[in-house]
mmCIF file of C-alpha atoms in Angstrom:
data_model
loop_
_atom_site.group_PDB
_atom_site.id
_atom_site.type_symbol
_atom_site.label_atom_id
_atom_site.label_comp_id
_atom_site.label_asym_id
_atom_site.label_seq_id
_atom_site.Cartn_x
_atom_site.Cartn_y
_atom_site.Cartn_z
ATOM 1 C CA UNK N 1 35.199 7.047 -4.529
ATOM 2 C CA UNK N 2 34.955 4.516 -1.482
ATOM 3 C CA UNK N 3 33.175 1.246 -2.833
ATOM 4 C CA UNK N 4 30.870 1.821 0.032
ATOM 5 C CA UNK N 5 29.274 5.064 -0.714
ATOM 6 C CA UNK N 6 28.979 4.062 -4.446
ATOM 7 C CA UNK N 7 26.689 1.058 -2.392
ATOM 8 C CA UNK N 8 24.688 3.398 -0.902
ATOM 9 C CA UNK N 9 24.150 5.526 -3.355
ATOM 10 C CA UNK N 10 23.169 2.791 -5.478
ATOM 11 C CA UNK N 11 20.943 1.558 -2.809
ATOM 12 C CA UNK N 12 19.137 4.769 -1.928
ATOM 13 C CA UNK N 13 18.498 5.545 -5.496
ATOM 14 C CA UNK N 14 16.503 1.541 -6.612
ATOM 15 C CA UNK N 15 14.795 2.066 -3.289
ATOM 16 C CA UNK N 16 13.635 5.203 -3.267
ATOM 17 C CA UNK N 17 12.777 4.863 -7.090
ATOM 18 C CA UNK N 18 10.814 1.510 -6.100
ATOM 19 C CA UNK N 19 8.962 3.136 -3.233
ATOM 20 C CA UNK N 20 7.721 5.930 -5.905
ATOM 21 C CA UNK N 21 6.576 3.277 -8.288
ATOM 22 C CA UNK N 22 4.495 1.043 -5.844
ATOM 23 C CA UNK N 23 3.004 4.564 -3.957
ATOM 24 C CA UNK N 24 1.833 5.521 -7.620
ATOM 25 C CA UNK N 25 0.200 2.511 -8.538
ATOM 26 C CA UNK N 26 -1.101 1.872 -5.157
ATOM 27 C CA UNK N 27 -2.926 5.029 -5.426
ATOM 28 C CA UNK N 28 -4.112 4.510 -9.290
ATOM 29 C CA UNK N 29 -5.420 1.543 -8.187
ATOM 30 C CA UNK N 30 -6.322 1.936 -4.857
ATOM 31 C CA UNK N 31 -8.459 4.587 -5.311
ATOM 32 C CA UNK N 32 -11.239 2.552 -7.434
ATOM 33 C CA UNK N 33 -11.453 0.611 -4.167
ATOM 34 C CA UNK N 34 -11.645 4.045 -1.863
ATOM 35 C CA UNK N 35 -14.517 5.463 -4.361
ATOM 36 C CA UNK N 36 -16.573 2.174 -4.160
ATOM 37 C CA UNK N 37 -16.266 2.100 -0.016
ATOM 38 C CA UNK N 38 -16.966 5.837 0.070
ATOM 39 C CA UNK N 39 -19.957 5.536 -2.291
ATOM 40 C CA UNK N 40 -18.754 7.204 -5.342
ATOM 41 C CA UNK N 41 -17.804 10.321 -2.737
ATOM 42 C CA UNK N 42 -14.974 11.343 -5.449
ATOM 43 C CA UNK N 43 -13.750 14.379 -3.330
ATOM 44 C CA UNK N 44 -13.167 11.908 -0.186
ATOM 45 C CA UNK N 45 -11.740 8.921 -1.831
ATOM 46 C CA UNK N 46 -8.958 11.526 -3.224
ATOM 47 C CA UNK N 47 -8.488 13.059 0.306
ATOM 48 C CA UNK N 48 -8.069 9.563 1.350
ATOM 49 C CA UNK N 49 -6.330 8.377 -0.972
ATOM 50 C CA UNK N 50 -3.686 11.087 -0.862
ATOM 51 C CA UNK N 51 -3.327 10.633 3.110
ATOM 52 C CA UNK N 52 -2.477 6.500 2.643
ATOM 53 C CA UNK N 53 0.303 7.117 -0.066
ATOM 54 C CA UNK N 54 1.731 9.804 2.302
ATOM 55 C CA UNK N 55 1.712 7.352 5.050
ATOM 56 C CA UNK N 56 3.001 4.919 2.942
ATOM 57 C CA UNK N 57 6.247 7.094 1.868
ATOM 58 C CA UNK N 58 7.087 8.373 5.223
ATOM 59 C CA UNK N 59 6.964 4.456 6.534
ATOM 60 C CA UNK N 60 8.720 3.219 4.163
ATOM 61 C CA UNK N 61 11.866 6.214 2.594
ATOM 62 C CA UNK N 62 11.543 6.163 6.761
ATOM 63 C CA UNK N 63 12.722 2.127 6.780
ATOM 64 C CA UNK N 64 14.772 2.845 3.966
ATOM 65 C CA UNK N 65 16.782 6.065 5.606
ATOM 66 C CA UNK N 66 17.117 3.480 8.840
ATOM 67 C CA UNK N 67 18.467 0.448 6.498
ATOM 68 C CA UNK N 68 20.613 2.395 5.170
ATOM 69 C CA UNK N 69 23.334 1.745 7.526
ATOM 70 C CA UNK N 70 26.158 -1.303 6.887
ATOM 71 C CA UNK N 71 27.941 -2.633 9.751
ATOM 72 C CA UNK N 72 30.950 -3.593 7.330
ATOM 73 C CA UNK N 73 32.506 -1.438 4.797
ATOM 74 C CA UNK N 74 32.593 -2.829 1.362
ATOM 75 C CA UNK N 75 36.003 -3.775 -0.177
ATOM 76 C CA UNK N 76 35.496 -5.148 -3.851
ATOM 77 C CA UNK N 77 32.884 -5.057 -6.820
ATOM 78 C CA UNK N 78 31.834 -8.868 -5.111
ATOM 79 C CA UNK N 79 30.583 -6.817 -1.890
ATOM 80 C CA UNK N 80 29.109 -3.997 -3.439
ATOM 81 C CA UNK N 81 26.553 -6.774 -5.126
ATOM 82 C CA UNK N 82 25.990 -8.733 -1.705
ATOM 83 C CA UNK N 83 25.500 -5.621 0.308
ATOM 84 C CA UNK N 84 23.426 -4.608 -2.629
ATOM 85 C CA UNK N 85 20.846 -7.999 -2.915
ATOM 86 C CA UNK N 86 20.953 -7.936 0.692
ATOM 87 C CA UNK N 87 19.213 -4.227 1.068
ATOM 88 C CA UNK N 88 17.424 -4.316 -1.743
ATOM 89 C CA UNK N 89 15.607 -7.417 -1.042
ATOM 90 C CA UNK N 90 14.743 -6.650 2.570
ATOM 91 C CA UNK N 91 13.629 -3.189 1.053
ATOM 92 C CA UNK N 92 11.535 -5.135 -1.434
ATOM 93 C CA UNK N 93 10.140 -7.181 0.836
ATOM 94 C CA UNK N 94 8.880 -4.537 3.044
ATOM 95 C CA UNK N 95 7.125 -3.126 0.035
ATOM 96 C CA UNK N 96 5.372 -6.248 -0.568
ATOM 97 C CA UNK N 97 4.235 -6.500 2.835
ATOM 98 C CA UNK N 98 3.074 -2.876 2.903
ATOM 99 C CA UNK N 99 1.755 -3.450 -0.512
ATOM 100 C CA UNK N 100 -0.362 -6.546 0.773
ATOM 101 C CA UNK N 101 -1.288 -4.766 4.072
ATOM 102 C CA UNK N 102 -2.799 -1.653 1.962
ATOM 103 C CA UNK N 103 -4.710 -3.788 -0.549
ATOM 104 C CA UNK N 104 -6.050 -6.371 2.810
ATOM 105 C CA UNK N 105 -7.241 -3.160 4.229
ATOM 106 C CA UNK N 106 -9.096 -1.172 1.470
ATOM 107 C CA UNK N 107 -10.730 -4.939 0.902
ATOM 108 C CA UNK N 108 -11.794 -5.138 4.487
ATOM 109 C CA UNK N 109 -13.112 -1.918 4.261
ATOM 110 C CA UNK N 110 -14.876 -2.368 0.527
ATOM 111 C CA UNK N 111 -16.410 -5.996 1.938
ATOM 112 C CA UNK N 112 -17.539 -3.842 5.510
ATOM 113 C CA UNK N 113 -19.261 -1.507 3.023
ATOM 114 C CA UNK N 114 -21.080 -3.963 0.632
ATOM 115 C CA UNK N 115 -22.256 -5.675 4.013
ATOM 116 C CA UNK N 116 -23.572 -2.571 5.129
ATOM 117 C CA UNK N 117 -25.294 -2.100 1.828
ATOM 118 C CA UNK N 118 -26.864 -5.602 1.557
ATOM 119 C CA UNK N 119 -28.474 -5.308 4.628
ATOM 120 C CA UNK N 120 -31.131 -2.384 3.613
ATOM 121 C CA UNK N 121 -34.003 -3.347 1.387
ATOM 122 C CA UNK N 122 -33.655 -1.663 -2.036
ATOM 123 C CA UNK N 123 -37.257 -0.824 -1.662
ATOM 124 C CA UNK N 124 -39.066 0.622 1.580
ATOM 125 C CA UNK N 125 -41.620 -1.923 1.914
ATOM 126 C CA UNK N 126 -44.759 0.382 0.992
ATOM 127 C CA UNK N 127 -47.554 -1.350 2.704
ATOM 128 C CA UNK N 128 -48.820 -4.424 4.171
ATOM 129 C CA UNK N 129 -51.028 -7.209 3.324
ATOM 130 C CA UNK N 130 -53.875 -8.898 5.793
ATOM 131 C CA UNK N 131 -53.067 -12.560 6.306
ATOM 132 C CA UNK N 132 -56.368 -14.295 4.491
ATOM 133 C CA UNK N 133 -58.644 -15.987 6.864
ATOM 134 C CA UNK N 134 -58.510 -19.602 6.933
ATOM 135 C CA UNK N 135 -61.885 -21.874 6.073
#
């Protein structure tokens, strides 16, 4: 087998098996965050929830599908590595950067919330009291 598909198959399986692991725990975790911002609306945090980690695999198996490509073909073990730390960090580092985006969004929208939430009395004021006349 060419040196080169052995690469890519190499590549497409870490990448696609790294994509899986961070869309899992982004939506284990993320979904605490979605139930707080929806308040405790379980039923729509799931929905939610379910439509960001299908975003997030079509972006990124999508990126990963695209990177797949190498302009060179590989010739020895040495290349297969190089081509290899060369994907698979660029694929990594998209995931952090997705990763970071996801978690700087569900914050903005938790934070958006809580604002929302400090800004109503916990108590509708029930009455009023006549200022007392001065002597």
């Amino acid at each position: 087998m060419d040196r080169t598909v052995i690469a890519y198959v190499i590549y497409l399986v870490v990448s696609i098996g790294l994509t899986v692991w961070v869309a899992r725990t982004l939506s284990r975790n993320g979904r605490v965050f979605l139930a707080d911002v929806l308040h405790g609306n379980e039923k729509l945090a799931d929905a939610v929830n379910h439509l960001l980690v299908v975003g997030f695999y079509l972006v990124n198996l999508g990126f990963v599908a695209l990177y797949l490509s190498h302009d060179d073909t590989v010739t020895d073990t040495r290349g297969v590595f190089e081509a290899l730390s060369t994907k698979l960090g660029v694929v990594l580092l998209v995931l952090g950067v997705m990763h970071l985006a996801n978690v700087y969004v569900l914050n903005r929208i938790r934070r958006r919330g809580v604002m929302e939430r400090e800004q109503n009395p916990p108590v509708p004021p029930q009455g009023w009291t006549a200022p007392a006349a001065q002597a």
